[in-house]
Coordinates of C-alpha atoms in Angstrom, one line a residue:
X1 CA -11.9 25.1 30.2
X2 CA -14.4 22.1 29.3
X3 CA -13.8 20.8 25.7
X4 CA -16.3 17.9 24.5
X5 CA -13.8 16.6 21.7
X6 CA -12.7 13.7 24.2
X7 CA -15.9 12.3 24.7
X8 CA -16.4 12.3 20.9
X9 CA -13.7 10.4 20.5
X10 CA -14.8 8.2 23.9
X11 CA -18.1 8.1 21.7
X12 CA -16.5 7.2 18.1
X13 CA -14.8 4.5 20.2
X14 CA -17.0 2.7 21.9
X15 CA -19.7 3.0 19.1
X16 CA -17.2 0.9 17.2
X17 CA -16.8 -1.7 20.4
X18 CA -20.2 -2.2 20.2
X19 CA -20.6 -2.3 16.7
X20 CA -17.6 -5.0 15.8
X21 CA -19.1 -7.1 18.7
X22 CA -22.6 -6.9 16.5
X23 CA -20.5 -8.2 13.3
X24 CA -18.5 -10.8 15.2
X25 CA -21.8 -12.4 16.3
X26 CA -23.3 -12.6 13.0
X27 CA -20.0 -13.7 11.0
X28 CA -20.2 -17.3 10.2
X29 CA -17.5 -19.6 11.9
X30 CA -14.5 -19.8 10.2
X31 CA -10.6 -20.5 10.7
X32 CA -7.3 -19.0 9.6
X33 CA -4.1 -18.6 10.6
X34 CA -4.2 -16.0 13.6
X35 CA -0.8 -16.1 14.6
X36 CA -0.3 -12.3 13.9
X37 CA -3.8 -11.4 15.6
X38 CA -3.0 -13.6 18.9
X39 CA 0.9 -12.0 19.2
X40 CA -0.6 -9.1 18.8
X41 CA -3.8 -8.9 21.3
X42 CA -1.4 -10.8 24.0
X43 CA 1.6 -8.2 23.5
X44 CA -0.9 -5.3 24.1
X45 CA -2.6 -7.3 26.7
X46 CA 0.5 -7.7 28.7
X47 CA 1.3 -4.0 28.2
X48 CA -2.4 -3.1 29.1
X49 CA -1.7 -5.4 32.5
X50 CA 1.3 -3.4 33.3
X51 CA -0.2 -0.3 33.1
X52 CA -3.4 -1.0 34.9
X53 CA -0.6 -2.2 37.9
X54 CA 0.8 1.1 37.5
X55 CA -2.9 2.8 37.4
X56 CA -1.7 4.3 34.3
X57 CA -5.4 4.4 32.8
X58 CA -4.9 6.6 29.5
X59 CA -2.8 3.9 28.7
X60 CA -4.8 1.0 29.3
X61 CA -7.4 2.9 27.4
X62 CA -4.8 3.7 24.5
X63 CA -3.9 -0.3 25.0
X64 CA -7.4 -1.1 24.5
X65 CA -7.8 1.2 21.3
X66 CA -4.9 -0.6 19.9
X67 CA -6.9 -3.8 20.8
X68 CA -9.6 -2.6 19.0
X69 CA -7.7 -1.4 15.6
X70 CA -5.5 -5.2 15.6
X71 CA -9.5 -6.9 15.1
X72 CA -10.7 -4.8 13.3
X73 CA -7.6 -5.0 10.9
X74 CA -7.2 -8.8 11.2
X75 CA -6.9 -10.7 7.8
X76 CA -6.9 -14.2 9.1
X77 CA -10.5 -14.5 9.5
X78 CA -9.9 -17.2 12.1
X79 CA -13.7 -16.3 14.0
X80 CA -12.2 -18.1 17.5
X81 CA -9.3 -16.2 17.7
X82 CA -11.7 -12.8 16.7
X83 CA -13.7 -13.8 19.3
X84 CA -11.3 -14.6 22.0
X85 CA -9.6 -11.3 21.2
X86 CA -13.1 -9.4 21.8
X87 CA -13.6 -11.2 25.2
X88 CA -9.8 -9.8 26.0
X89 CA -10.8 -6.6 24.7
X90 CA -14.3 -6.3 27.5
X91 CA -12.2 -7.8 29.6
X92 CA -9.5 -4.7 30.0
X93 CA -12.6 -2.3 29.1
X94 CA -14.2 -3.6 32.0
X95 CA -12.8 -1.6 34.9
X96 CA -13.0 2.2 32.6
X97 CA -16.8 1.2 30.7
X98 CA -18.4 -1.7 33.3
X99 CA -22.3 -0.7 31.6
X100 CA -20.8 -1.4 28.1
X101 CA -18.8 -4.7 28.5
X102 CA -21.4 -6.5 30.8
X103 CA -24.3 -5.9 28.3
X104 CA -21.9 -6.9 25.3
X105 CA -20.5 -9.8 27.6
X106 CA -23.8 -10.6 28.2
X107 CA -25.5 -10.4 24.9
X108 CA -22.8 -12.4 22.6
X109 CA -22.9 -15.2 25.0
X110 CA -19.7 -15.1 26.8
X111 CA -21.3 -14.9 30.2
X112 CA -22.6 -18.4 29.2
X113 CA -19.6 -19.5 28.6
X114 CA -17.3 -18.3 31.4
X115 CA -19.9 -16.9 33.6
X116 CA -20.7 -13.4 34.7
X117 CA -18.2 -10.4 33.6
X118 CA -17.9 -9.7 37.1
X119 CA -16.8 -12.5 38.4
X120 CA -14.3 -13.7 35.2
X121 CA -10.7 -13.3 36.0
X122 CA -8.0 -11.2 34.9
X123 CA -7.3 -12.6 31.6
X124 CA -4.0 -14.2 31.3
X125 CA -1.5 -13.4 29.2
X126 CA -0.6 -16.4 26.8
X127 CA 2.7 -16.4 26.6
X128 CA 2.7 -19.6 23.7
X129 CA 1.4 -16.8 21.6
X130 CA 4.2 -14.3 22.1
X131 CA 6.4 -16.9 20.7
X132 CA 7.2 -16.2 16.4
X133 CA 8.5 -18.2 13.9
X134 CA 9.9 -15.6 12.2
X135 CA 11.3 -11.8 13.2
X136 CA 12.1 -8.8 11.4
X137 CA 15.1 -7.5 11.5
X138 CA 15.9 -3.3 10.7
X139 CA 18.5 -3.4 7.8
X140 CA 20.8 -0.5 7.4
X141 CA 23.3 0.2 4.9
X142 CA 26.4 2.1 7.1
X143 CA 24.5 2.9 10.0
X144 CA 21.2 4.2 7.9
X145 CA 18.1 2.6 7.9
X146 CA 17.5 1.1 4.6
X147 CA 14.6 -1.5 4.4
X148 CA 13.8 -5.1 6.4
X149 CA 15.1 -8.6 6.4
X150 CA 13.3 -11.8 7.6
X151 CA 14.7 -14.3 9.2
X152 CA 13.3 -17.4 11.5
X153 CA 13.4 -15.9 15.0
X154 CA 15.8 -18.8 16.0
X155 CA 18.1 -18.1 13.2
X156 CA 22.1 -18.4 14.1
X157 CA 24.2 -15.5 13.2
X158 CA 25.5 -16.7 10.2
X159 CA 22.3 -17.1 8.6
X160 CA 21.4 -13.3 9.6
X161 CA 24.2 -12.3 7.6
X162 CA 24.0 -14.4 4.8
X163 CA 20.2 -12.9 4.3
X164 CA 21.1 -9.7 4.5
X165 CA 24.1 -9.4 2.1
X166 CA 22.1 -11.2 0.0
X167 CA 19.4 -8.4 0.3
X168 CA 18.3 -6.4 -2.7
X169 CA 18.7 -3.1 -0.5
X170 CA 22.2 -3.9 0.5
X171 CA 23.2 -4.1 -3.1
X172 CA 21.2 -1.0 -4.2
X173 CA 23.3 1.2 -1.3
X174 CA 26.3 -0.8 -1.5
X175 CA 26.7 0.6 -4.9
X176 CA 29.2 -2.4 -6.0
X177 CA 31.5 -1.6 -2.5
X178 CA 32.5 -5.0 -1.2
X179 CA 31.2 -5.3 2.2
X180 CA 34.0 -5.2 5.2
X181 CA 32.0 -6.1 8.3
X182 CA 28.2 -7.1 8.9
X183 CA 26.9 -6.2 12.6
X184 CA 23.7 -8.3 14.1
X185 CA 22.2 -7.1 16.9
X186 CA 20.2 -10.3 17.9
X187 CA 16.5 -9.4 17.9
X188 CA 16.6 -5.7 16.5
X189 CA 18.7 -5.2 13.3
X190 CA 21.8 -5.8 11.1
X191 CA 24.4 -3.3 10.3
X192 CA 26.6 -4.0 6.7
X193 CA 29.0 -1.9 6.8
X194 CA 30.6 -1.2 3.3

């Protein structure tokens, strides 16, 4: 049976496309850190790449979405890394809304600069992006989730454990209990176990 609720929300969604596109050419030039943004955009724009291989296309458009929601939500006000993030986003929106990206293309003066959407390649994945100074790390308390630690993503294992015993959560659930064993999974979480 036909149901118009997904074209509202195709609607809702590329109304906002075209309206942050509008913004982002008025904003005045500015710069910020954008370290978050650009880790972002490229994680979902390698994601986005994979599924468009694998002609998984709700995906790319869920990808794209997510695109979307990471500029809108962006903090940094860094206006070349909003706007490289944009010409990602047309880009990927390309192949699923061609009408829509080539007039936007067109009008905020990226076919000037890289020449016409059609013939602009695949954009690339920047993997200098996906690198982070620092990581996050899932704490838990005996095997149960109980807050964050931040570390610097190159941190040694002795460092991980120093910051997490020395975590205001740890002591909270530790409940006085001398630690006996702290458990680092490198990249995902630390374990005290008490």
């Amino acid at each position: 049976e036909w149901n118009d609720a997904g074209v509202d929300g195709a609607n809702r969604f590329l109304k906002r496309v075209w309206s942050f596109g509008h913004r982002l050419a008025e904003a005045p030039a500015a710069t910020g850190d954008a370290r978050t943004l650009r880790f972002e955009l490229h994680t979902l724009l390698r994601q986005v790449a994979f599924d468009y291989e694998r002609m998984q296309y709700n995906t790319v458009v869920s990808g794209a979405m997510k695109m979307l929601n990471a500029l809108e939500a962006d903090k940094s006000g860094d206006s070349a890394a909003l706007r490289e993030g944009y010409g990602l986003l047309l880009r990927v929106l390309y192949p699923a809304c061609p009408h829509l990206s080539w007039v936007l293309w067109r009008e905020l003066g990226f076919a000037a600069e890289h020449g016409d959407l059609l013939d602009a390649p695949w954009p690339a994945v920047d993997e200098a992006a996906l690198v982070r100074d620092q990581i996050e790390l899932v704490l838990q308390v005996n095997g149960k989730h109980r807050g964050a630690v931040r570390v610097a993503a190159d941190a040694a294992r002795e460092v991980i454990e120093a910051a997490a015993l020395a975590s205001p959560d740890v002591a909270r659930f530790a409940e006085g209990r001398t630690p006996k064993k702290v458990i680092v999974v490198p990249g995902r979480l630390v374990n005290v176990v008490v």
